[in-house]
Amino acid sequence: MDYVYDVSILVLSYRPALQKLLTSLKAAIQQVGVRFEVIVSDDGSETDYFHEIEAFFEKNHFKDYRLIKNSVNVGTVRNIYGAVLQSSGKYIYLNSPGDYLFDPKAMSDFFRFAESRKADICFGDYISYTTADDGGVRFDTRAYHPSNVEVFSRGIRNYRTDFFIGWGILGASYFRSREFALESLDFAARYSKFTEDGTTTAYALLKNIPVYYYPRKIVWYENGTGISANGFSRVKQDFLTTYRALLKRYPRSRILKAGLFFHENEDNPRCLYKLAVRFPLISARKRMLGRLPKRTVSLSDREKLDFSRLCGQ
């Protein structure tokens, strides 16, 4: 298709906090050096704040936006899929109220990185934060998904192993082509209601679509909110259902079988032992990859100040 924009920034909302929603939009419309649109897709909230959103865009003289309202709650995956269908960008980036693009060049840099590698999927760094009851903010620069990024320089077999036996890519740090988003979401939406990042990554890796890591901070990610934090059992069920569906397509895939076994048994203290017995080569590769250096991301005082200014603190 002929793309109108380089990037479609999707802001997905369900019962959003208005100030967080407006701050996410503020960070979005500050982007420079790239042609972009902003799409807000609300998943059946009783209050969608569309009037306030339109007033915000008008006040800031921003016209490249679209508002989508689902009449009923359809779930995260179908909400994203519907928004992508109405997008006009070559690449898709999505986040939620409370997640803020790191700086005004985040999208232009991400776009150039993806273009330089002709990437269908890439992801970047992020800074996780939590807000205390007294309004104070705590940043976390230790726990990352995935924790091991050196594996991405070691070929698809290795990061396929790392993915299926344990880690996922944080959705808010994810950047993908529109064509891949549509293809993978068309599949994922049949089996998954809440989990799109992990299910579409599994789909890509089984099709030998490479994933690229961009060592650049892309987003301030609000930790402890959303379905991943508050609905783990539903997320896990999405994984299991999707993996079983993929196994029908790829019945000879040992790594998929190992991944399904791992997720079905990960609460069992003998899971890793049983994994090593049933899948010795895959288990050995996973242990080898686990010795690689873990990801580290730094945060400067100036960047903390930028965050405070963005949030009006």
Short mmCIF file of N, CA and C in Angstrom, two decimals, residues 52-193:
data_model
loop_
_atom_site.label_atom_id
_atom_site.label_comp_id
_atom_site.label_asym_id
_atom_site.label_seq_id
_atom_site.Cartn_x
_atom_site.Cartn_y
_atom_site.Cartn_z
N GLU A 52 -12.31 15.23 25.74
CA GLU A 52 -11.10 15.84 26.28
C GLU A 52 -9.91 15.62 25.34
N ILE A 53 -9.86 14.47 24.70
CA ILE A 53 -8.77 14.19 23.76
C ILE A 53 -8.82 15.13 22.56
N GLU A 54 -10.02 15.32 22.01
CA GLU A 54 -10.15 16.22 20.87
C GLU A 54 -9.79 17.64 21.26
N ALA A 55 -10.18 18.05 22.46
CA ALA A 55 -9.83 19.39 22.93
C ALA A 55 -8.32 19.53 23.09
N PHE A 56 -7.68 18.47 23.56
CA PHE A 56 -6.22 18.47 23.71
C PHE A 56 -5.53 18.62 22.36
N PHE A 57 -5.96 17.84 21.38
CA PHE A 57 -5.35 17.92 20.06
C PHE A 57 -5.59 19.30 19.43
N GLU A 58 -6.80 19.81 19.59
CA GLU A 58 -7.10 21.13 19.02
C GLU A 58 -6.24 22.22 19.67
N LYS A 59 -6.09 22.15 20.97
CA LYS A 59 -5.27 23.13 21.69
C LYS A 59 -3.82 23.10 21.20
N ASN A 60 -3.35 21.91 20.84
CA ASN A 60 -1.96 21.75 20.41
C ASN A 60 -1.81 21.76 18.90
N HIS A 61 -2.89 22.11 18.19
CA HIS A 61 -2.87 22.25 16.72
C HIS A 61 -2.39 20.97 16.04
N PHE A 62 -2.85 19.83 16.55
CA PHE A 62 -2.45 18.54 16.01
C PHE A 62 -3.67 17.91 15.32
N LYS A 63 -3.51 17.58 14.04
CA LYS A 63 -4.64 17.10 13.25
C LYS A 63 -4.51 15.66 12.76
N ASP A 64 -3.33 15.09 12.87
CA ASP A 64 -3.11 13.73 12.33
C ASP A 64 -3.48 12.68 13.38
N TYR A 65 -4.75 12.58 13.68
CA TYR A 65 -5.18 11.64 14.69
C TYR A 65 -6.50 10.99 14.28
N ARG A 66 -6.77 9.89 14.95
CA ARG A 66 -8.02 9.16 14.74
C ARG A 66 -8.46 8.56 16.07
N LEU A 67 -9.75 8.63 16.35
CA LEU A 67 -10.31 8.05 17.57
C LEU A 67 -11.20 6.87 17.21
N ILE A 68 -10.96 5.74 17.84
CA ILE A 68 -11.72 4.52 17.58
C ILE A 68 -12.38 4.07 18.88
N LYS A 69 -13.66 3.77 18.81
CA LYS A 69 -14.39 3.34 19.99
C LYS A 69 -15.02 1.97 19.75
N ASN A 70 -14.60 0.97 20.54
CA ASN A 70 -15.27 -0.32 20.51
C ASN A 70 -16.52 -0.22 21.38
N SER A 71 -17.66 -0.63 20.84
CA SER A 71 -18.91 -0.51 21.59
C SER A 71 -18.95 -1.45 22.78
N VAL A 72 -18.21 -2.56 22.69
CA VAL A 72 -18.09 -3.50 23.81
C VAL A 72 -16.61 -3.82 23.99
N ASN A 73 -16.27 -4.37 25.14
CA ASN A 73 -14.89 -4.75 25.41
C ASN A 73 -14.54 -6.01 24.63
N VAL A 74 -13.58 -5.91 23.70
CA VAL A 74 -13.22 -7.04 22.86
C VAL A 74 -11.90 -7.67 23.28
N GLY A 75 -11.19 -7.06 24.21
CA GLY A 75 -9.90 -7.58 24.64
C GLY A 75 -8.74 -6.90 23.93
N THR A 76 -7.57 -7.00 24.53
CA THR A 76 -6.40 -6.28 24.05
C THR A 76 -6.05 -6.61 22.60
N VAL A 77 -6.04 -7.89 22.26
CA VAL A 77 -5.55 -8.28 20.94
C VAL A 77 -6.46 -7.75 19.84
N ARG A 78 -7.76 -7.93 19.98
CA ARG A 78 -8.69 -7.45 18.95
C ARG A 78 -8.75 -5.92 18.93
N ASN A 79 -8.54 -5.30 20.06
CA ASN A 79 -8.49 -3.83 20.08
C ASN A 79 -7.31 -3.34 19.25
N ILE A 80 -6.15 -3.98 19.43
CA ILE A 80 -4.97 -3.61 18.64
C ILE A 80 -5.20 -3.90 17.16
N TYR A 81 -5.71 -5.08 16.87
CA TYR A 81 -5.93 -5.50 15.49
C TYR A 81 -6.85 -4.51 14.77
N GLY A 82 -7.93 -4.12 15.42
CA GLY A 82 -8.85 -3.16 14.81
C GLY A 82 -8.19 -1.82 14.53
N ALA A 83 -7.32 -1.39 15.45
CA ALA A 83 -6.62 -0.12 15.26
C ALA A 83 -5.61 -0.21 14.12
N VAL A 84 -4.89 -1.33 14.05
CA VAL A 84 -3.91 -1.50 12.96
C VAL A 84 -4.63 -1.51 11.61
N LEU A 85 -5.80 -2.13 11.53
CA LEU A 85 -6.56 -2.15 10.28
C LEU A 85 -6.88 -0.74 9.79
N GLN A 86 -7.05 0.19 10.71
CA GLN A 86 -7.40 1.56 10.34
C GLN A 86 -6.17 2.48 10.28
N SER A 87 -4.99 1.93 10.45
CA SER A 87 -3.77 2.74 10.45
C SER A 87 -3.27 2.97 9.03
N SER A 88 -2.41 3.97 8.88
CA SER A 88 -1.85 4.32 7.57
C SER A 88 -0.34 4.48 7.61
N GLY A 89 0.30 3.93 8.65
CA GLY A 89 1.75 4.04 8.78
C GLY A 89 2.46 2.79 8.31
N LYS A 90 3.69 2.94 7.88
CA LYS A 90 4.49 1.80 7.45
C LYS A 90 4.86 0.92 8.63
N TYR A 91 5.06 1.55 9.80
CA TYR A 91 5.39 0.82 11.02
C TYR A 91 4.37 1.15 12.10
N ILE A 92 4.26 0.23 13.04
CA ILE A 92 3.30 0.36 14.14
C ILE A 92 4.06 0.41 15.46
N TYR A 93 3.72 1.39 16.28
CA TYR A 93 4.20 1.42 17.66
C TYR A 93 2.99 1.60 18.56
N LEU A 94 2.94 0.87 19.67
CA LEU A 94 1.78 1.02 20.54
C LEU A 94 2.19 1.06 22.01
N ASN A 95 1.42 1.83 22.75
CA ASN A 95 1.55 1.83 24.21
C ASN A 95 0.20 2.14 24.84
N SER A 96 0.21 2.40 26.14
CA SER A 96 -1.03 2.61 26.89
C SER A 96 -0.87 3.83 27.78
N PRO A 97 -1.97 4.40 28.28
CA PRO A 97 -1.87 5.51 29.22
C PRO A 97 -0.96 5.15 30.40
N GLY A 98 -0.02 6.00 30.69
CA GLY A 98 0.99 5.72 31.71
C GLY A 98 2.33 5.35 31.13
N ASP A 99 2.35 4.98 29.85
CA ASP A 99 3.60 4.71 29.13
C ASP A 99 3.87 5.91 28.22
N TYR A 100 5.07 6.49 28.33
CA TYR A 100 5.37 7.73 27.63
C TYR A 100 6.62 7.57 26.77
N LEU A 101 6.54 7.99 25.52
CA LEU A 101 7.72 7.97 24.67
C LEU A 101 8.86 8.74 25.33
N PHE A 102 10.06 8.18 25.24
CA PHE A 102 11.16 8.63 26.08
C PHE A 102 11.59 10.06 25.79
N ASP A 103 11.62 10.44 24.53
CA ASP A 103 12.03 11.78 24.14
C ASP A 103 11.50 12.07 22.74
N PRO A 104 11.60 13.30 22.25
CA PRO A 104 10.98 13.65 20.97
C PRO A 104 11.57 12.97 19.74
N LYS A 105 12.71 12.32 19.85
CA LYS A 105 13.29 11.64 18.69
C LYS A 105 13.16 10.12 18.76
N ALA A 106 12.40 9.62 19.72
CA ALA A 106 12.29 8.17 19.89
C ALA A 106 11.75 7.50 18.64
N MET A 107 10.69 8.06 18.04
CA MET A 107 10.08 7.41 16.88
C MET A 107 10.91 7.58 15.62
N SER A 108 11.53 8.73 15.44
CA SER A 108 12.34 8.92 14.23
C SER A 108 13.57 8.01 14.27
N ASP A 109 14.18 7.86 15.43
CA ASP A 109 15.34 6.97 15.54
C ASP A 109 14.92 5.52 15.36
N PHE A 110 13.80 5.13 15.94
CA PHE A 110 13.30 3.76 15.80
C PHE A 110 12.98 3.46 14.34
N PHE A 111 12.35 4.40 13.67
CA PHE A 111 11.99 4.23 12.27
C PHE A 111 13.24 4.04 11.41
N ARG A 112 14.26 4.86 11.61
CA ARG A 112 15.48 4.73 10.81
C ARG A 112 16.19 3.41 11.10
N PHE A 113 16.18 2.99 12.36
CA PHE A 113 16.80 1.71 12.69
C PHE A 113 16.07 0.57 11.97
N ALA A 114 14.76 0.56 12.03
CA ALA A 114 13.98 -0.51 11.37
C ALA A 114 14.20 -0.49 9.86
N GLU A 115 14.20 0.68 9.26
CA GLU A 115 14.40 0.80 7.82
C GLU A 115 15.79 0.30 7.41
N SER A 116 16.79 0.61 8.22
CA SER A 116 18.16 0.22 7.86
C SER A 116 18.34 -1.29 7.84
N ARG A 117 17.50 -1.99 8.58
CA ARG A 117 17.60 -3.45 8.64
C ARG A 117 16.44 -4.16 7.93
N LYS A 118 15.57 -3.35 7.32
CA LYS A 118 14.37 -3.91 6.69
C LYS A 118 13.66 -4.85 7.66
N ALA A 119 13.51 -4.38 8.90
CA ALA A 119 13.01 -5.22 9.99
C ALA A 119 11.50 -5.27 10.03
N ASP A 120 10.97 -6.46 10.24
CA ASP A 120 9.55 -6.60 10.55
C ASP A 120 9.30 -6.45 12.04
N ILE A 121 10.30 -6.80 12.86
CA ILE A 121 10.18 -6.66 14.30
C ILE A 121 11.49 -6.14 14.87
N CYS A 122 11.40 -5.14 15.73
CA CYS A 122 12.56 -4.74 16.52
C CYS A 122 12.05 -4.21 17.85
N PHE A 123 12.96 -4.11 18.80
CA PHE A 123 12.57 -3.59 20.10
C PHE A 123 13.73 -2.82 20.69
N GLY A 124 13.42 -1.93 21.62
CA GLY A 124 14.44 -1.10 22.22
C GLY A 124 14.44 -1.20 23.73
N ASP A 125 15.20 -0.30 24.36
CA ASP A 125 15.29 -0.26 25.82
C ASP A 125 14.15 0.56 26.40
N TYR A 126 13.99 0.44 27.70
CA TYR A 126 12.96 1.20 28.38
C TYR A 126 13.40 1.45 29.82
N ILE A 127 12.77 2.42 30.43
CA ILE A 127 12.96 2.67 31.86
C ILE A 127 11.63 2.42 32.55
N SER A 128 11.65 1.50 33.49
CA SER A 128 10.45 1.14 34.24
C SER A 128 10.31 2.08 35.44
N TYR A 129 9.07 2.51 35.71
CA TYR A 129 8.85 3.38 36.87
C TYR A 129 7.56 2.98 37.57
N THR A 130 7.48 3.29 38.85
CA THR A 130 6.26 3.14 39.63
C THR A 130 6.00 4.43 40.39
N THR A 131 4.72 4.72 40.59
CA THR A 131 4.33 5.92 41.32
C THR A 131 3.77 5.53 42.68
N ALA A 132 4.34 6.09 43.74
CA ALA A 132 3.90 5.79 45.10
C ALA A 132 2.61 6.54 45.42
N ASP A 133 1.99 6.17 46.53
CA ASP A 133 0.74 6.81 46.94
C ASP A 133 0.93 8.29 47.21
N ASP A 134 2.14 8.68 47.63
CA ASP A 134 2.39 10.10 47.92
C ASP A 134 2.79 10.89 46.67
N GLY A 135 2.77 10.22 45.50
CA GLY A 135 3.10 10.90 44.26
C GLY A 135 4.55 10.78 43.85
N GLY A 136 5.38 10.26 44.72
CA GLY A 136 6.79 10.08 44.38
C GLY A 136 6.99 8.99 43.34
N VAL A 137 8.07 9.11 42.58
CA VAL A 137 8.34 8.17 41.49
C VAL A 137 9.62 7.40 41.78
N ARG A 138 9.56 6.08 41.58
CA ARG A 138 10.74 5.23 41.73
C ARG A 138 11.06 4.59 40.38
N PHE A 139 12.31 4.73 39.95
CA PHE A 139 12.75 4.16 38.68
C PHE A 139 13.48 2.84 38.93
N ASP A 140 13.32 1.90 38.03
CA ASP A 140 13.97 0.60 38.14
C ASP A 140 14.81 0.36 36.89
N THR A 141 16.12 0.26 37.05
CA THR A 141 17.01 0.03 35.91
C THR A 141 17.67 -1.35 36.01
N ARG A 142 16.98 -2.29 36.66
CA ARG A 142 17.59 -3.61 36.86
C ARG A 142 16.84 -4.73 36.15
N ALA A 143 15.52 -4.76 36.24
CA ALA A 143 14.74 -5.88 35.71
C ALA A 143 14.24 -5.55 34.30
N TYR A 144 14.66 -6.37 33.32
CA TYR A 144 14.28 -6.10 31.94
C TYR A 144 13.76 -7.36 31.25
N HIS A 145 12.89 -7.13 30.28
CA HIS A 145 12.36 -8.22 29.45
C HIS A 145 12.63 -7.88 27.99
N PRO A 146 13.46 -8.68 27.30
CA PRO A 146 14.26 -9.78 27.83
C PRO A 146 15.49 -9.26 28.56
N SER A 147 15.99 -10.06 29.51
CA SER A 147 17.16 -9.65 30.27
C SER A 147 18.44 -9.86 29.49
N ASN A 148 18.41 -10.75 28.52
CA ASN A 148 19.60 -11.10 27.75
C ASN A 148 19.42 -10.61 26.31
N VAL A 149 20.18 -9.59 25.92
CA VAL A 149 20.05 -9.07 24.56
C VAL A 149 21.23 -9.45 23.68
N GLU A 150 22.33 -9.91 24.29
CA GLU A 150 23.46 -10.34 23.47
C GLU A 150 23.08 -11.54 22.60
N VAL A 151 22.08 -12.27 23.04
CA VAL A 151 21.63 -13.44 22.29
C VAL A 151 21.17 -13.07 20.88
N PHE A 152 20.75 -11.82 20.67
CA PHE A 152 20.23 -11.41 19.36
C PHE A 152 21.33 -11.26 18.31
N SER A 153 22.57 -11.31 18.74
CA SER A 153 23.68 -11.30 17.78
C SER A 153 24.16 -12.71 17.48
N ARG A 154 23.45 -13.73 17.98
CA ARG A 154 23.91 -15.11 17.86
C ARG A 154 22.98 -15.98 17.03
N GLY A 155 22.15 -15.36 16.22
CA GLY A 155 21.34 -16.13 15.30
C GLY A 155 19.97 -16.51 15.85
N ILE A 156 19.05 -16.74 14.92
CA ILE A 156 17.66 -16.93 15.30
C ILE A 156 17.45 -18.20 16.14
N ARG A 157 18.25 -19.25 15.92
CA ARG A 157 18.08 -20.47 16.71
C ARG A 157 18.28 -20.19 18.19
N ASN A 158 19.25 -19.32 18.51
CA ASN A 158 19.53 -19.03 19.90
C ASN A 158 18.45 -18.17 20.54
N TYR A 159 18.04 -17.09 19.87
CA TYR A 159 17.01 -16.31 20.55
C TYR A 159 15.64 -16.93 20.44
N ARG A 160 15.45 -17.86 19.52
CA ARG A 160 14.22 -18.67 19.54
C ARG A 160 14.20 -19.53 20.81
N THR A 161 15.35 -20.11 21.15
CA THR A 161 15.46 -20.92 22.38
C THR A 161 15.21 -20.06 23.61
N ASP A 162 15.84 -18.89 23.66
CA ASP A 162 15.67 -18.02 24.82
C ASP A 162 14.22 -17.59 24.98
N PHE A 163 13.54 -17.36 23.87
CA PHE A 163 12.14 -16.92 23.95
C PHE A 163 11.23 -18.03 24.44
N PHE A 164 11.28 -19.17 23.81
CA PHE A 164 10.32 -20.23 24.14
C PHE A 164 10.55 -20.82 25.53
N ILE A 165 11.77 -20.73 26.03
CA ILE A 165 12.04 -21.23 27.38
C ILE A 165 12.19 -20.05 28.32
N GLY A 166 11.21 -19.17 28.32
CA GLY A 166 11.18 -18.23 29.43
C GLY A 166 10.92 -16.76 29.25
N TRP A 167 11.54 -16.09 28.30
CA TRP A 167 11.38 -14.65 28.31
C TRP A 167 10.46 -14.15 27.20
N GLY A 168 10.02 -12.90 27.36
CA GLY A 168 9.26 -12.23 26.31
C GLY A 168 9.78 -10.82 26.12
N ILE A 169 9.33 -10.17 25.07
CA ILE A 169 9.72 -8.79 24.80
C ILE A 169 8.62 -7.87 25.32
N LEU A 170 9.00 -6.86 26.07
CA LEU A 170 8.02 -5.91 26.59
C LEU A 170 7.29 -5.23 25.44
N GLY A 171 5.97 -5.30 25.45
CA GLY A 171 5.17 -4.77 24.35
C GLY A 171 5.39 -3.29 24.10
N ALA A 172 5.59 -2.51 25.15
CA ALA A 172 5.76 -1.05 25.00
C ALA A 172 7.09 -0.68 24.38
N SER A 173 8.01 -1.65 24.23
CA SER A 173 9.30 -1.36 23.59
C SER A 173 9.38 -1.94 22.18
N TYR A 174 8.25 -2.36 21.64
CA TYR A 174 8.13 -3.15 20.42
C TYR A 174 7.80 -2.25 19.23
N PHE A 175 8.41 -2.53 18.09
CA PHE A 175 8.19 -1.76 16.86
C PHE A 175 8.09 -2.77 15.73
N ARG A 176 7.05 -2.67 14.89
CA ARG A 176 6.87 -3.70 13.86
C ARG A 176 6.28 -3.10 12.59
N SER A 177 6.52 -3.77 11.48
CA SER A 177 5.93 -3.32 10.23
C SER A 177 4.42 -3.54 10.27
N ARG A 178 3.70 -2.71 9.54
CA ARG A 178 2.25 -2.86 9.51
C ARG A 178 1.85 -4.20 8.92
N GLU A 179 2.54 -4.64 7.88
CA GLU A 179 2.18 -5.91 7.24
C GLU A 179 2.35 -7.08 8.20
N PHE A 180 3.48 -7.08 8.94
CA PHE A 180 3.66 -8.16 9.90
C PHE A 180 2.64 -8.07 11.02
N ALA A 181 2.34 -6.86 11.48
CA ALA A 181 1.35 -6.69 12.54
C ALA A 181 0.00 -7.29 12.12
N LEU A 182 -0.43 -6.99 10.90
CA LEU A 182 -1.71 -7.50 10.44
C LEU A 182 -1.70 -9.03 10.32
N GLU A 183 -0.64 -9.56 9.75
CA GLU A 183 -0.54 -11.01 9.56
C GLU A 183 -0.54 -11.75 10.89
N SER A 184 0.30 -11.29 11.81
CA SER A 184 0.46 -12.00 13.08
C SER A 184 -0.74 -11.80 13.99
N LEU A 185 -1.35 -10.61 13.96
CA LEU A 185 -2.52 -10.36 14.80
C LEU A 185 -3.74 -11.11 14.28
N ASP A 186 -3.82 -11.28 12.97
CA ASP A 186 -4.90 -12.08 12.40
C ASP A 186 -4.86 -13.49 12.96
N PHE A 187 -3.65 -14.02 13.13
CA PHE A 187 -3.51 -15.35 13.74
C PHE A 187 -3.77 -15.29 15.25
N ALA A 188 -3.09 -14.36 15.94
CA ALA A 188 -3.16 -14.33 17.40
C ALA A 188 -4.57 -14.07 17.92
N ALA A 189 -5.33 -13.25 17.20
CA ALA A 189 -6.67 -12.89 17.67
C ALA A 189 -7.62 -14.08 17.73
N ARG A 190 -7.30 -15.15 17.04
CA ARG A 190 -8.15 -16.35 17.08
C ARG A 190 -7.98 -17.14 18.37
N TYR A 191 -6.85 -16.94 19.05
CA TYR A 191 -6.54 -17.79 20.20
C TYR A 191 -6.21 -17.01 21.47
N SER A 192 -5.93 -15.72 21.33
CA SER A 192 -5.48 -14.93 22.47
C SER A 192 -6.34 -13.68 22.61
N LYS A 193 -6.76 -13.38 23.84
CA LYS A 193 -7.57 -12.19 24.08
C LYS A 193 -6.75 -11.03 24.63
#
